[in-house]
């Protein structure tokens, strides 16, 4: 019998992204992923950098290879995440953003805005983000220059 481990994907959000994060958790499980929920889990107002820091730590430890961050616009949480050198967080608004974030930027974090992107479009972004491989080649050289 062959045992294939499920990939674990981390999800984190602030209060503004909570509902979308919950939907993402369910969708990821339906797609066969294991989910690492790094909070927040209530509607109380919180500071989004605390949650991007949680995800950065999980990536650094190797608990996950990829993750999703959600705040109101996706802007603050992606800026905060990208302060960590090992994080390549891409703020995406549509499937095309998500595809190129993987193909050209080897993004390891998908960032989304729950107040600016509808749930169906956000789920499309997630699916494309998870199913698209980095192209490497000339893009590898460029990604290496990020740090
Ligand atoms: C929280 O109100 C909001 O500022 C935050 O979710 C995000 O949009 C910041 O960039």
Short mmCIF file of N, CA and C and ligand atoms in Angstrom, two decimals:
data_model
loop_
_atom_site.label_atom_id
_atom_site.label_comp_id
_atom_site.label_asym_id
_atom_site.label_seq_id
_atom_site.Cartn_x
_atom_site.Cartn_y
_atom_site.Cartn_z
N UNK A 1 0.85 -1.20 0.00
CA UNK A 1 0.00 0.00 0.00
C UNK A 1 0.89 1.25 0.00
N UNK A 2 0.55 2.20 -0.86
CA UNK A 2 1.35 3.42 -0.94
C UNK A 2 0.65 4.51 -0.12
N UNK A 3 1.43 5.10 0.78
CA UNK A 3 0.85 6.17 1.60
C UNK A 3 1.34 7.51 1.06
N UNK A 4 0.41 8.33 0.62
CA UNK A 4 0.79 9.65 0.12
C UNK A 4 0.35 10.69 1.14
N UNK A 5 1.35 11.38 1.71
CA UNK A 5 1.03 12.39 2.74
C UNK A 5 0.32 13.57 2.09
N UNK A 6 -0.64 14.10 2.81
CA UNK A 6 -1.33 15.31 2.33
C UNK A 6 -0.40 16.48 2.53
N UNK A 7 -0.39 17.42 1.61
CA UNK A 7 0.36 18.65 1.84
C UNK A 7 -0.39 19.50 2.86
N UNK A 8 0.38 20.10 3.76
CA UNK A 8 -0.23 20.99 4.75
C UNK A 8 -0.10 22.42 4.25
N UNK A 9 -1.18 23.15 4.27
CA UNK A 9 -1.18 24.56 3.86
C UNK A 9 -1.62 25.40 5.05
N UNK A 10 -0.86 26.46 5.34
CA UNK A 10 -1.20 27.33 6.47
C UNK A 10 -2.11 28.46 6.02
N UNK A 11 -3.04 28.81 6.88
CA UNK A 11 -3.91 29.96 6.61
C UNK A 11 -3.91 30.86 7.85
N UNK A 12 -3.88 32.16 7.60
CA UNK A 12 -3.92 33.11 8.72
C UNK A 12 -4.59 34.39 8.22
N UNK A 13 -5.25 35.07 9.13
CA UNK A 13 -5.92 36.32 8.76
C UNK A 13 -6.06 37.20 9.99
N UNK A 14 -6.41 38.45 9.75
CA UNK A 14 -6.87 39.29 10.85
C UNK A 14 -8.40 39.17 10.92
N UNK A 15 -9.02 40.01 11.74
CA UNK A 15 -10.48 39.95 11.90
C UNK A 15 -11.22 40.20 10.59
N UNK A 16 -10.67 41.07 9.75
CA UNK A 16 -11.33 41.40 8.49
C UNK A 16 -11.33 40.22 7.52
N UNK A 17 -10.37 39.34 7.69
CA UNK A 17 -10.26 38.19 6.78
C UNK A 17 -10.82 36.91 7.35
N UNK A 18 -11.39 36.99 8.53
CA UNK A 18 -11.82 35.77 9.24
C UNK A 18 -12.81 34.92 8.45
N UNK A 19 -13.85 35.53 7.90
CA UNK A 19 -14.86 34.74 7.18
C UNK A 19 -14.27 34.07 5.96
N UNK A 20 -13.44 34.83 5.24
CA UNK A 20 -12.82 34.24 4.05
C UNK A 20 -11.87 33.12 4.46
N UNK A 21 -11.14 33.31 5.54
CA UNK A 21 -10.23 32.25 6.01
C UNK A 21 -11.00 30.97 6.33
N UNK A 22 -12.16 31.11 6.97
CA UNK A 22 -12.96 29.92 7.31
C UNK A 22 -13.37 29.18 6.03
N UNK A 23 -13.80 29.94 5.04
CA UNK A 23 -14.20 29.31 3.76
C UNK A 23 -12.99 28.64 3.12
N UNK A 24 -11.83 29.26 3.23
CA UNK A 24 -10.62 28.68 2.66
C UNK A 24 -10.25 27.36 3.34
N UNK A 25 -10.43 27.34 4.67
CA UNK A 25 -10.11 26.12 5.41
C UNK A 25 -10.95 24.95 4.90
N UNK A 26 -12.24 25.20 4.73
CA UNK A 26 -13.15 24.15 4.25
C UNK A 26 -12.79 23.73 2.83
N UNK A 27 -12.53 24.71 1.98
CA UNK A 27 -12.22 24.43 0.57
C UNK A 27 -10.91 23.63 0.45
N UNK A 28 -9.92 24.01 1.25
CA UNK A 28 -8.64 23.30 1.22
C UNK A 28 -8.84 21.84 1.64
N UNK A 29 -9.63 21.62 2.67
CA UNK A 29 -9.86 20.24 3.12
C UNK A 29 -10.60 19.46 2.04
N UNK A 30 -11.57 20.10 1.40
CA UNK A 30 -12.29 19.43 0.29
C UNK A 30 -11.33 19.05 -0.82
N UNK A 31 -10.31 19.88 -1.03
CA UNK A 31 -9.34 19.61 -2.10
C UNK A 31 -8.27 18.60 -1.67
N UNK A 32 -8.35 18.15 -0.41
CA UNK A 32 -7.43 17.11 0.04
C UNK A 32 -6.18 17.61 0.74
N UNK A 33 -6.18 18.87 1.11
CA UNK A 33 -5.03 19.41 1.85
C UNK A 33 -5.29 19.33 3.34
N UNK A 34 -4.18 19.26 4.09
CA UNK A 34 -4.27 19.43 5.52
C UNK A 34 -4.14 20.93 5.79
N UNK A 35 -4.86 21.42 6.77
CA UNK A 35 -4.87 22.85 7.02
C UNK A 35 -4.23 23.17 8.36
N UNK A 36 -3.30 24.12 8.35
CA UNK A 36 -2.73 24.63 9.60
C UNK A 36 -3.31 26.03 9.80
N UNK A 37 -4.21 26.13 10.75
CA UNK A 37 -4.89 27.41 11.01
C UNK A 37 -4.09 28.20 12.04
N UNK A 38 -3.57 29.34 11.62
CA UNK A 38 -2.72 30.14 12.51
C UNK A 38 -3.46 31.36 13.06
N UNK A 39 -4.80 31.32 13.05
CA UNK A 39 -5.59 32.42 13.61
C UNK A 39 -5.74 33.56 12.61
N UNK A 40 -6.44 34.53 13.02
CA UNK A 40 -7.22 34.72 14.22
C UNK A 40 -8.52 33.91 14.13
N UNK A 41 -9.12 33.67 15.27
CA UNK A 41 -10.35 32.87 15.26
C UNK A 41 -11.53 33.58 15.88
N UNK A 42 -11.42 34.89 16.00
CA UNK A 42 -12.58 35.64 16.49
C UNK A 42 -12.69 36.94 15.70
N UNK A 43 -13.82 37.59 15.88
CA UNK A 43 -14.04 38.84 15.15
C UNK A 43 -13.46 40.05 15.89
N UNK A 44 -12.83 39.83 17.03
CA UNK A 44 -12.20 40.94 17.77
C UNK A 44 -11.08 41.54 16.94
N UNK A 45 -10.96 42.84 17.01
CA UNK A 45 -9.94 43.53 16.22
C UNK A 45 -8.54 43.12 16.68
N UNK A 46 -7.71 42.74 15.71
CA UNK A 46 -6.33 42.31 16.00
C UNK A 46 -5.39 43.02 15.04
N UNK A 47 -4.09 42.82 15.25
CA UNK A 47 -3.07 43.45 14.40
C UNK A 47 -2.56 42.43 13.38
N UNK A 48 -2.79 42.72 12.10
CA UNK A 48 -2.46 41.73 11.07
C UNK A 48 -0.98 41.31 11.03
N UNK A 49 0.00 42.16 11.44
CA UNK A 49 1.38 41.66 11.39
C UNK A 49 1.61 40.45 12.31
N UNK A 50 0.83 40.34 13.38
CA UNK A 50 0.99 39.19 14.27
C UNK A 50 0.70 37.89 13.52
N UNK A 51 -0.22 37.96 12.57
CA UNK A 51 -0.63 36.75 11.85
C UNK A 51 0.31 36.46 10.67
N UNK A 52 0.82 37.50 10.05
CA UNK A 52 1.83 37.22 9.02
C UNK A 52 3.10 36.70 9.68
N UNK A 53 3.40 37.16 10.90
CA UNK A 53 4.56 36.63 11.61
C UNK A 53 4.36 35.15 11.95
N UNK A 54 3.14 34.78 12.33
CA UNK A 54 2.86 33.36 12.60
C UNK A 54 3.15 32.51 11.37
N UNK A 55 2.71 33.00 10.22
CA UNK A 55 2.92 32.23 8.99
C UNK A 55 4.40 32.20 8.61
N UNK A 56 5.08 33.32 8.78
CA UNK A 56 6.52 33.36 8.46
C UNK A 56 7.27 32.34 9.32
N UNK A 57 6.87 32.22 10.57
CA UNK A 57 7.53 31.27 11.47
C UNK A 57 7.26 29.82 11.03
N UNK A 58 6.02 29.55 10.64
CA UNK A 58 5.68 28.19 10.18
C UNK A 58 6.47 27.83 8.93
N UNK A 59 6.67 28.79 8.04
CA UNK A 59 7.46 28.55 6.82
C UNK A 59 8.92 28.31 7.19
N UNK A 60 9.43 29.10 8.10
CA UNK A 60 10.83 28.98 8.50
C UNK A 60 11.10 27.63 9.16
N UNK A 61 10.16 27.19 9.98
CA UNK A 61 10.32 25.91 10.68
C UNK A 61 10.14 24.72 9.74
N UNK A 62 9.55 24.98 8.57
CA UNK A 62 9.29 23.89 7.63
C UNK A 62 7.99 23.17 7.92
N UNK A 63 7.15 23.74 8.78
CA UNK A 63 5.85 23.09 9.06
C UNK A 63 4.98 23.08 7.81
N UNK A 64 5.15 24.11 6.98
CA UNK A 64 4.42 24.20 5.71
C UNK A 64 5.38 24.77 4.65
N UNK A 65 5.04 24.52 3.40
CA UNK A 65 5.81 25.10 2.30
C UNK A 65 5.08 26.29 1.69
N UNK A 66 3.75 26.34 1.94
CA UNK A 66 2.94 27.41 1.33
C UNK A 66 1.84 27.86 2.30
N UNK A 67 1.42 29.08 2.10
CA UNK A 67 0.38 29.59 2.98
C UNK A 67 -0.44 30.68 2.35
N UNK A 68 -1.50 31.05 3.06
CA UNK A 68 -2.42 32.09 2.61
C UNK A 68 -2.60 33.10 3.73
N UNK A 69 -2.55 34.38 3.38
CA UNK A 69 -2.78 35.46 4.34
C UNK A 69 -3.93 36.32 3.85
N UNK A 70 -4.81 36.69 4.75
CA UNK A 70 -5.98 37.49 4.36
C UNK A 70 -6.17 38.62 5.38
N UNK A 71 -6.28 39.83 4.87
CA UNK A 71 -6.73 40.94 5.73
C UNK A 71 -7.79 41.70 4.93
N UNK A 72 -8.10 42.92 5.31
CA UNK A 72 -9.16 43.64 4.62
C UNK A 72 -8.84 43.85 3.15
N UNK A 73 -7.66 44.37 2.89
CA UNK A 73 -7.24 44.64 1.51
C UNK A 73 -6.16 43.68 1.03
N UNK A 74 -5.54 42.97 1.94
CA UNK A 74 -4.39 42.13 1.60
C UNK A 74 -3.09 42.92 1.57
N UNK A 75 -3.21 44.23 1.69
CA UNK A 75 -2.02 45.07 1.55
C UNK A 75 -1.14 45.01 2.80
N UNK A 76 -1.73 45.33 3.94
CA UNK A 76 -0.93 45.35 5.17
C UNK A 76 -0.30 44.01 5.47
N UNK A 77 -1.10 42.96 5.33
CA UNK A 77 -0.62 41.63 5.72
C UNK A 77 0.48 41.14 4.76
N UNK A 78 0.40 41.55 3.49
CA UNK A 78 1.47 41.14 2.56
C UNK A 78 2.73 41.97 2.77
N UNK A 79 2.57 43.27 3.06
CA UNK A 79 3.76 44.09 3.35
C UNK A 79 4.48 43.52 4.57
N UNK A 80 3.72 43.24 5.61
CA UNK A 80 4.33 42.72 6.85
C UNK A 80 5.01 41.37 6.58
N UNK A 81 4.35 40.51 5.81
CA UNK A 81 4.93 39.18 5.53
C UNK A 81 6.24 39.31 4.77
N UNK A 82 6.29 40.24 3.84
CA UNK A 82 7.48 40.36 2.99
C UNK A 82 8.67 41.00 3.71
N UNK A 83 8.51 41.41 4.96
CA UNK A 83 9.65 41.85 5.76
C UNK A 83 10.54 40.66 6.13
N UNK A 84 9.99 39.46 6.01
CA UNK A 84 10.76 38.24 6.28
C UNK A 84 11.41 37.78 4.99
N UNK A 85 12.71 37.57 5.03
CA UNK A 85 13.44 37.29 3.79
C UNK A 85 13.03 36.00 3.09
N UNK A 86 12.54 35.05 3.85
CA UNK A 86 12.17 33.77 3.23
C UNK A 86 10.73 33.77 2.72
N UNK A 87 10.03 34.87 2.92
CA UNK A 87 8.63 34.94 2.46
C UNK A 87 8.55 35.70 1.14
N UNK A 88 7.82 35.11 0.21
CA UNK A 88 7.49 35.81 -1.05
C UNK A 88 5.96 35.82 -1.13
N UNK A 89 5.39 36.87 -0.55
CA UNK A 89 3.93 36.98 -0.50
C UNK A 89 3.44 37.82 -1.67
N UNK A 90 2.49 37.28 -2.41
CA UNK A 90 1.94 37.98 -3.58
C UNK A 90 0.49 38.34 -3.32
N UNK A 91 0.21 39.63 -3.38
CA UNK A 91 -1.17 40.10 -3.24
C UNK A 91 -1.87 39.92 -4.59
N UNK A 92 -2.88 39.08 -4.61
CA UNK A 92 -3.55 38.74 -5.87
C UNK A 92 -5.01 39.16 -5.86
N UNK A 93 -5.46 39.61 -7.02
CA UNK A 93 -6.86 40.03 -7.17
C UNK A 93 -7.61 39.20 -8.19
N UNK A 94 -6.91 38.34 -8.86
CA UNK A 94 -7.55 37.50 -9.88
C UNK A 94 -6.65 36.32 -10.19
N UNK A 95 -7.17 35.40 -11.00
CA UNK A 95 -6.43 34.18 -11.33
C UNK A 95 -5.11 34.47 -12.04
N UNK A 96 -5.12 35.50 -12.86
CA UNK A 96 -3.91 35.82 -13.61
C UNK A 96 -2.79 36.24 -12.67
N UNK A 97 -3.12 37.08 -11.69
CA UNK A 97 -2.13 37.44 -10.67
C UNK A 97 -1.58 36.18 -10.00
N UNK A 98 -2.50 35.30 -9.62
CA UNK A 98 -2.08 34.10 -8.89
C UNK A 98 -1.20 33.20 -9.76
N UNK A 99 -1.55 33.10 -11.03
CA UNK A 99 -0.75 32.25 -11.93
C UNK A 99 0.66 32.79 -12.07
N UNK A 100 0.78 34.09 -12.34
CA UNK A 100 2.13 34.65 -12.53
C UNK A 100 2.90 34.76 -11.22
N UNK A 101 2.19 34.89 -10.12
CA UNK A 101 2.87 34.89 -8.82
C UNK A 101 3.63 33.59 -8.62
N UNK A 102 3.09 32.49 -9.14
CA UNK A 102 3.77 31.19 -9.07
C UNK A 102 4.76 31.04 -10.22
N UNK A 103 4.32 31.27 -11.45
CA UNK A 103 5.18 31.03 -12.62
C UNK A 103 6.45 31.84 -12.57
N UNK A 104 6.34 33.13 -12.25
CA UNK A 104 7.49 34.04 -12.36
C UNK A 104 8.11 34.42 -11.03
N UNK A 105 7.32 34.43 -9.97
CA UNK A 105 7.83 34.95 -8.68
C UNK A 105 8.03 33.88 -7.62
N UNK A 106 7.66 32.67 -7.95
CA UNK A 106 7.77 31.55 -6.98
C UNK A 106 7.21 31.96 -5.62
N UNK A 107 6.09 32.64 -5.64
CA UNK A 107 5.46 33.08 -4.38
C UNK A 107 5.16 31.87 -3.51
N UNK A 108 5.49 31.99 -2.23
CA UNK A 108 5.14 30.90 -1.30
C UNK A 108 3.96 31.30 -0.41
N UNK A 109 3.50 32.53 -0.58
CA UNK A 109 2.32 32.98 0.17
C UNK A 109 1.38 33.72 -0.77
N UNK A 110 0.13 33.32 -0.73
CA UNK A 110 -0.94 34.01 -1.46
C UNK A 110 -1.58 34.99 -0.48
N UNK A 111 -1.60 36.27 -0.83
CA UNK A 111 -2.26 37.27 0.03
C UNK A 111 -3.51 37.78 -0.68
N UNK A 112 -4.57 37.95 0.10
CA UNK A 112 -5.85 38.36 -0.47
C UNK A 112 -6.53 39.38 0.42
N UNK A 113 -7.37 40.18 -0.20
CA UNK A 113 -8.15 41.17 0.53
C UNK A 113 -9.60 40.73 0.59
N UNK A 114 -10.09 40.48 1.79
CA UNK A 114 -11.48 40.01 1.93
C UNK A 114 -12.49 41.12 1.64
N UNK A 115 -12.05 42.38 1.76
CA UNK A 115 -12.96 43.49 1.50
C UNK A 115 -12.89 43.95 0.05
N UNK A 116 -11.95 43.43 -0.69
CA UNK A 116 -11.75 43.92 -2.05
C UNK A 116 -11.91 42.83 -3.11
N UNK A 117 -11.89 41.58 -2.68
CA UNK A 117 -11.99 40.47 -3.63
C UNK A 117 -13.13 39.56 -3.19
N UNK A 118 -14.01 39.25 -4.11
CA UNK A 118 -15.14 38.36 -3.80
C UNK A 118 -14.66 36.94 -3.52
N UNK A 119 -15.47 36.21 -2.77
CA UNK A 119 -15.06 34.87 -2.33
C UNK A 119 -14.78 33.93 -3.50
N UNK A 120 -15.64 33.96 -4.52
CA UNK A 120 -15.46 33.02 -5.65
C UNK A 120 -14.14 33.31 -6.37
N UNK A 121 -13.86 34.59 -6.56
CA UNK A 121 -12.60 34.95 -7.24
C UNK A 121 -11.41 34.57 -6.36
N UNK A 122 -11.56 34.78 -5.06
CA UNK A 122 -10.48 34.44 -4.12
C UNK A 122 -10.22 32.93 -4.14
N UNK A 123 -11.28 32.13 -4.21
CA UNK A 123 -11.10 30.67 -4.26
C UNK A 123 -10.45 30.24 -5.57
N UNK A 124 -10.79 30.94 -6.66
CA UNK A 124 -10.12 30.68 -7.94
C UNK A 124 -8.62 30.97 -7.80
N UNK A 125 -8.30 32.08 -7.14
CA UNK A 125 -6.88 32.43 -6.92
C UNK A 125 -6.18 31.31 -6.16
N UNK A 126 -6.85 30.82 -5.13
CA UNK A 126 -6.25 29.76 -4.30
C UNK A 126 -5.96 28.52 -5.13
N UNK A 127 -6.94 28.09 -5.91
CA UNK A 127 -6.78 26.88 -6.72
C UNK A 127 -5.63 27.02 -7.70
N UNK A 128 -5.57 28.17 -8.37
CA UNK A 128 -4.50 28.40 -9.35
C UNK A 128 -3.15 28.50 -8.65
N UNK A 129 -3.12 29.18 -7.53
CA UNK A 129 -1.88 29.32 -6.76
C UNK A 129 -1.33 27.95 -6.37
N UNK A 130 -2.21 27.05 -5.93
CA UNK A 130 -1.75 25.74 -5.47
C UNK A 130 -1.38 24.81 -6.62
N UNK A 131 -1.92 25.06 -7.80
CA UNK A 131 -1.72 24.11 -8.90
C UNK A 131 -0.75 24.60 -9.97
N UNK A 132 -0.07 25.69 -9.72
CA UNK A 132 0.85 26.22 -10.73
C UNK A 132 2.29 26.12 -10.23
N UNK A 133 3.15 25.57 -11.08
CA UNK A 133 4.57 25.40 -10.72
C UNK A 133 5.38 26.62 -11.13
N UNK A 134 6.43 26.88 -10.40
CA UNK A 134 7.39 27.92 -10.74
C UNK A 134 8.10 27.53 -12.04
N UNK A 135 8.29 28.51 -12.94
CA UNK A 135 8.94 28.22 -14.23
C UNK A 135 10.45 28.09 -14.11
N UNK A 136 11.04 28.71 -13.10
CA UNK A 136 12.51 28.64 -12.95
C UNK A 136 13.19 29.41 -14.07
N UNK A 137 14.36 28.90 -14.51
CA UNK A 137 15.10 29.55 -15.60
C UNK A 137 15.47 30.97 -15.24
N UNK A 138 15.18 31.91 -16.15
CA UNK A 138 15.56 33.31 -15.91
C UNK A 138 14.86 33.88 -14.67
N UNK A 139 13.71 33.29 -14.32
CA UNK A 139 12.98 33.78 -13.15
C UNK A 139 13.68 33.38 -11.85
N UNK A 140 14.37 32.25 -11.89
CA UNK A 140 15.13 31.82 -10.72
C UNK A 140 16.19 32.87 -10.37
N UNK A 141 16.89 33.33 -11.39
CA UNK A 141 17.95 34.35 -11.19
C UNK A 141 17.34 35.62 -10.57
N UNK A 142 16.21 36.01 -11.04
CA UNK A 142 15.57 37.24 -10.55
C UNK A 142 15.07 37.06 -9.11
N UNK A 143 14.49 35.92 -8.85
CA UNK A 143 13.98 35.66 -7.49
C UNK A 143 15.14 35.65 -6.50
N UNK A 144 16.29 35.13 -6.94
CA UNK A 144 17.46 35.11 -6.06
C UNK A 144 17.91 36.53 -5.71
N UNK A 145 17.59 37.48 -6.55
CA UNK A 145 17.98 38.89 -6.29
C UNK A 145 17.01 39.61 -5.34
N UNK A 146 15.97 38.93 -4.89
CA UNK A 146 15.02 39.58 -3.97
C UNK A 146 15.68 39.92 -2.63
N UNK A 147 16.59 39.03 -2.21
CA UNK A 147 17.07 39.19 -0.83
C UNK A 147 18.19 40.24 -0.68
C1 LIG B 1 -8.21 46.31 9.43
O1 LIG B 1 -9.23 47.22 9.65
C2 LIG B 1 -7.52 46.63 8.10
O2 LIG B 1 -6.75 47.77 8.22
C3 LIG B 1 -6.67 45.45 7.67
O3 LIG B 1 -7.48 44.32 7.56
C4 LIG B 1 -5.97 45.58 6.33
O4 LIG B 1 -6.87 45.97 5.33
C5 LIG B 1 -4.73 46.34 6.32
O5 LIG B 1 -4.02 46.44 5.30
#
